[in-house]
PDB file of C-alpha atoms in Angstrom:
ATOM      1  CA  MET A   1      -5.057  -5.209 -69.137  1.00 31.00           C
ATOM      2  CA  ASN A   2      -2.428  -2.485 -69.412  1.00 33.00           C
ATOM      3  CA  SER A   3      -1.012  -0.427 -66.573  1.00 36.00           C
ATOM      4  CA  SER A   4      -3.341   2.495 -67.236  1.00 35.00           C
ATOM      5  CA  GLN A   5      -6.485   0.429 -66.688  1.00 38.00           C
ATOM      6  CA  VAL A   6      -8.073   0.319 -63.277  1.00 41.00           C
ATOM      7  CA  THR A   7     -10.370  -2.379 -62.017  1.00 44.00           C
ATOM      8  CA  PRO A   8     -13.099  -1.596 -59.481  1.00 44.00           C
ATOM      9  CA  SER A   9     -11.107  -3.620 -56.987  1.00 46.00           C
ATOM     10  CA  GLY A  10      -8.454  -6.232 -57.333  1.00 50.00           C
ATOM     11  CA  THR A  11      -5.063  -7.178 -58.567  1.00 47.00           C
ATOM     12  CA  VAL A  12      -3.809  -5.623 -61.753  1.00 45.00           C
ATOM     13  CA  ALA A  13      -1.809  -7.666 -64.219  1.00 43.00           C
ATOM     14  CA  ASN A  14       0.309  -5.229 -66.194  1.00 46.00           C
ATOM     15  CA  ALA A  15       3.685  -4.518 -67.708  1.00 47.00           C
ATOM     16  CA  ASP A  16       4.818  -2.582 -64.637  1.00 49.00           C
ATOM     17  CA  SER A  17       5.517  -5.441 -62.263  1.00 49.00           C
ATOM     18  CA  SER A  18       6.128  -3.068 -59.349  1.00 90.00           C
ATOM     19  CA  ILE A  19       2.411  -2.214 -59.152  1.00 90.00           C
ATOM     20  CA  ILE A  20       0.740  -5.098 -57.420  1.00 92.00           C
ATOM     21  CA  TYR A  21      -2.678  -3.666 -56.615  1.00 95.00           C
ATOM     22  CA  ARG A  22      -4.844  -0.831 -57.845  1.00 95.00           C
ATOM     23  CA  SER A  23      -8.339  -0.059 -56.651  1.00 93.00           C
ATOM     24  CA  ARG A  24     -10.853   2.688 -57.306  1.00 93.00           C
ATOM     25  CA  ARG A  25     -11.691   4.645 -54.197  1.00 91.00           C
ATOM     26  CA  GLU A  26     -15.279   4.384 -53.093  1.00 88.00           C
ATOM     27  CA  PRO A  27     -16.903   7.838 -53.323  1.00 83.00           C
ATOM     28  CA  ASP A  28     -18.117   7.799 -49.713  1.00 88.00           C
ATOM     29  CA  ALA A  29     -14.929   6.366 -48.191  1.00 93.00           C
ATOM     30  CA  SER A  30     -12.160   8.567 -46.854  1.00 94.00           C
ATOM     31  CA  ALA A  31      -8.647   8.238 -48.218  1.00 95.00           C
ATOM     32  CA  THR A  32      -7.600   6.630 -44.930  1.00 97.00           C
ATOM     33  CA  VAL A  33     -10.331   3.985 -45.125  1.00 97.00           C
ATOM     34  CA  SER A  34      -9.498   3.326 -48.782  1.00 96.00           C
ATOM     35  CA  VAL A  35      -5.819   2.734 -47.953  1.00 97.00           C
ATOM     36  CA  ILE A  36      -6.603   0.423 -45.037  1.00 97.00           C
ATOM     37  CA  ARG A  37      -9.057  -1.604 -47.129  1.00 96.00           C
ATOM     38  CA  ALA A  38      -6.584  -1.948 -50.015  1.00 96.00           C
ATOM     39  CA  VAL A  39      -3.695  -3.093 -47.829  1.00 97.00           C
ATOM     40  CA  ALA A  40      -5.902  -5.456 -45.832  1.00 97.00           C
ATOM     41  CA  GLU A  41      -7.157  -7.045 -49.046  1.00 96.00           C
ATOM     42  CA  VAL A  42      -3.655  -7.567 -50.423  1.00 96.00           C
ATOM     43  CA  GLU A  43      -2.371  -8.883 -47.089  1.00 96.00           C
ATOM     44  CA  ASP A  44      -5.518 -11.047 -46.702  1.00 96.00           C
ATOM     45  CA  VAL A  45      -6.108  -9.804 -43.156  1.00 97.00           C
ATOM     46  CA  THR A  46      -8.778  -7.778 -41.423  1.00 97.00           C
ATOM     47  CA  PRO A  47      -8.136  -4.030 -41.186  1.00 97.00           C
ATOM     48  CA  GLY A  48      -7.695  -4.371 -37.422  1.00 96.00           C
ATOM     49  CA  ASP A  49      -4.733  -6.694 -37.972  1.00 97.00           C
ATOM     50  CA  LEU A  50      -2.721  -3.988 -39.756  1.00 98.00           C
ATOM     51  CA  PRO A  51      -0.224  -1.684 -38.055  1.00 97.00           C
ATOM     52  CA  VAL A  52      -1.589   1.710 -37.043  1.00 97.00           C
ATOM     53  CA  LEU A  53      -1.599   3.946 -40.126  1.00 97.00           C
ATOM     54  CA  GLY A  54      -1.058   6.973 -37.889  1.00 97.00           C
ATOM     55  CA  ASP A  55       2.449   5.683 -37.142  1.00 97.00           C
ATOM     56  CA  VAL A  56       3.495   6.522 -40.731  1.00 97.00           C
ATOM     57  CA  ILE A  57       1.187   9.348 -41.821  1.00 97.00           C
ATOM     58  CA  ASP A  58      -1.281  11.700 -40.175  1.00 97.00           C
ATOM     59  CA  PRO A  59      -4.699  10.263 -41.152  1.00 97.00           C
ATOM     60  CA  GLU A  60      -6.405  13.654 -40.788  1.00 96.00           C
ATOM     61  CA  ALA A  61      -3.883  15.248 -43.126  1.00 94.00           C
ATOM     62  CA  LEU A  62      -4.281  12.386 -45.619  1.00 95.00           C
ATOM     63  CA  ASP A  63      -8.050  12.743 -45.585  1.00 94.00           C
ATOM     64  CA  GLY A  64      -7.793  16.527 -45.759  1.00 91.00           C
ATOM     65  CA  VAL A  65      -5.944  16.404 -49.066  1.00 89.00           C
ATOM     66  CA  PHE A  66      -8.847  14.584 -50.699  1.00 86.00           C
ATOM     67  CA  GLU A  67     -11.947  15.880 -48.858  1.00 82.00           C
ATOM     68  CA  GLY A  68     -14.585  17.456 -51.077  1.00 66.00           C
ATOM     69  CA  GLY A  69     -14.478  20.949 -49.576  1.00 57.00           C
ATOM     70  CA  GLN A  70     -10.674  20.987 -49.422  1.00 51.00           C
ATOM     71  CA  ARG A  71     -10.003  19.969 -53.027  1.00 49.00           C
ATOM     72  CA  VAL A  72     -10.168  23.379 -54.692  1.00 53.00           C
ATOM     73  CA  GLY A  73      -7.004  23.690 -56.732  1.00 54.00           C
ATOM     74  CA  ARG A  74      -5.907  20.114 -55.954  1.00 52.00           C
ATOM     75  CA  SER A  75      -7.699  18.102 -58.628  1.00 67.00           C
ATOM     76  CA  ASN A  76      -4.435  16.382 -59.580  1.00 83.00           C
ATOM     77  CA  ALA A  77      -3.313  15.680 -56.024  1.00 88.00           C
ATOM     78  CA  ARG A  78      -1.193  12.555 -55.566  1.00 93.00           C
ATOM     79  CA  LEU A  79       0.252  11.474 -52.250  1.00 94.00           C
ATOM     80  CA  SER A  80       2.677   8.588 -51.735  1.00 96.00           C
ATOM     81  CA  PHE A  81       4.035   7.048 -48.546  1.00 96.00           C
ATOM     82  CA  ASP A  82       5.399   3.727 -47.307  1.00 96.00           C
ATOM     83  CA  TYR A  83       3.129   1.429 -45.304  1.00 97.00           C
ATOM     84  CA  CYS A  84       3.326  -2.311 -44.571  1.00 96.00           C
ATOM     85  CA  GLY A  85       6.143  -2.847 -47.061  1.00 95.00           C
ATOM     86  CA  TYR A  86       4.316  -1.110 -49.925  1.00 96.00           C
ATOM     87  CA  THR A  87       4.573   2.288 -51.495  1.00 96.00           C
ATOM     88  CA  VAL A  88       0.982   3.494 -51.263  1.00 97.00           C
ATOM     89  CA  THR A  89      -0.094   6.133 -53.769  1.00 96.00           C
ATOM     90  CA  VAL A  90      -3.433   7.847 -53.294  1.00 95.00           C
ATOM     91  CA  THR A  91      -5.169  10.042 -55.841  1.00 93.00           C
ATOM     92  CA  GLU A  92      -8.672  11.436 -55.933  1.00 89.00           C
ATOM     93  CA  ASP A  93      -9.976   8.212 -57.501  1.00 90.00           C
ATOM     94  CA  VAL A  94      -7.420   5.442 -56.979  1.00 94.00           C
ATOM     95  CA  VAL A  95      -5.274   3.697 -54.369  1.00 96.00           C
ATOM     96  CA  THR A  96      -2.218   1.927 -55.778  1.00 96.00           C
ATOM     97  CA  LEU A  97       0.151  -0.376 -53.920  1.00 97.00           C
ATOM     98  CA  SER A  98       3.634  -0.922 -55.328  1.00 95.00           C
ATOM     99  CA  VAL A  99       6.564  -2.910 -54.060  1.00 89.00           C
ATOM    100  CA  ARG A 100       9.546  -0.900 -52.951  1.00 67.00           C
TER     101      ARG A 100
END
């Protein structure tokens, strides 16, 4: 699999060793939920065991970037931030975790 391929959920083996996880966002899940699920899966913990996401980014703002009614003019939106030792990148369709 090359670095441009995305699996429905799981670890990606690719040439870019800094990307350690890439997952398609579920259509009905908010960006915040998608991030928490991705990090929890990589860390092999329950979502409740993770640090509060709101300590590093405003969850309402994160969700607002990708909400259906708010997307006009933002179809290529990409947002990155650091959380739990990963650089998390969120797009309309994908959550990617990279090592810093």
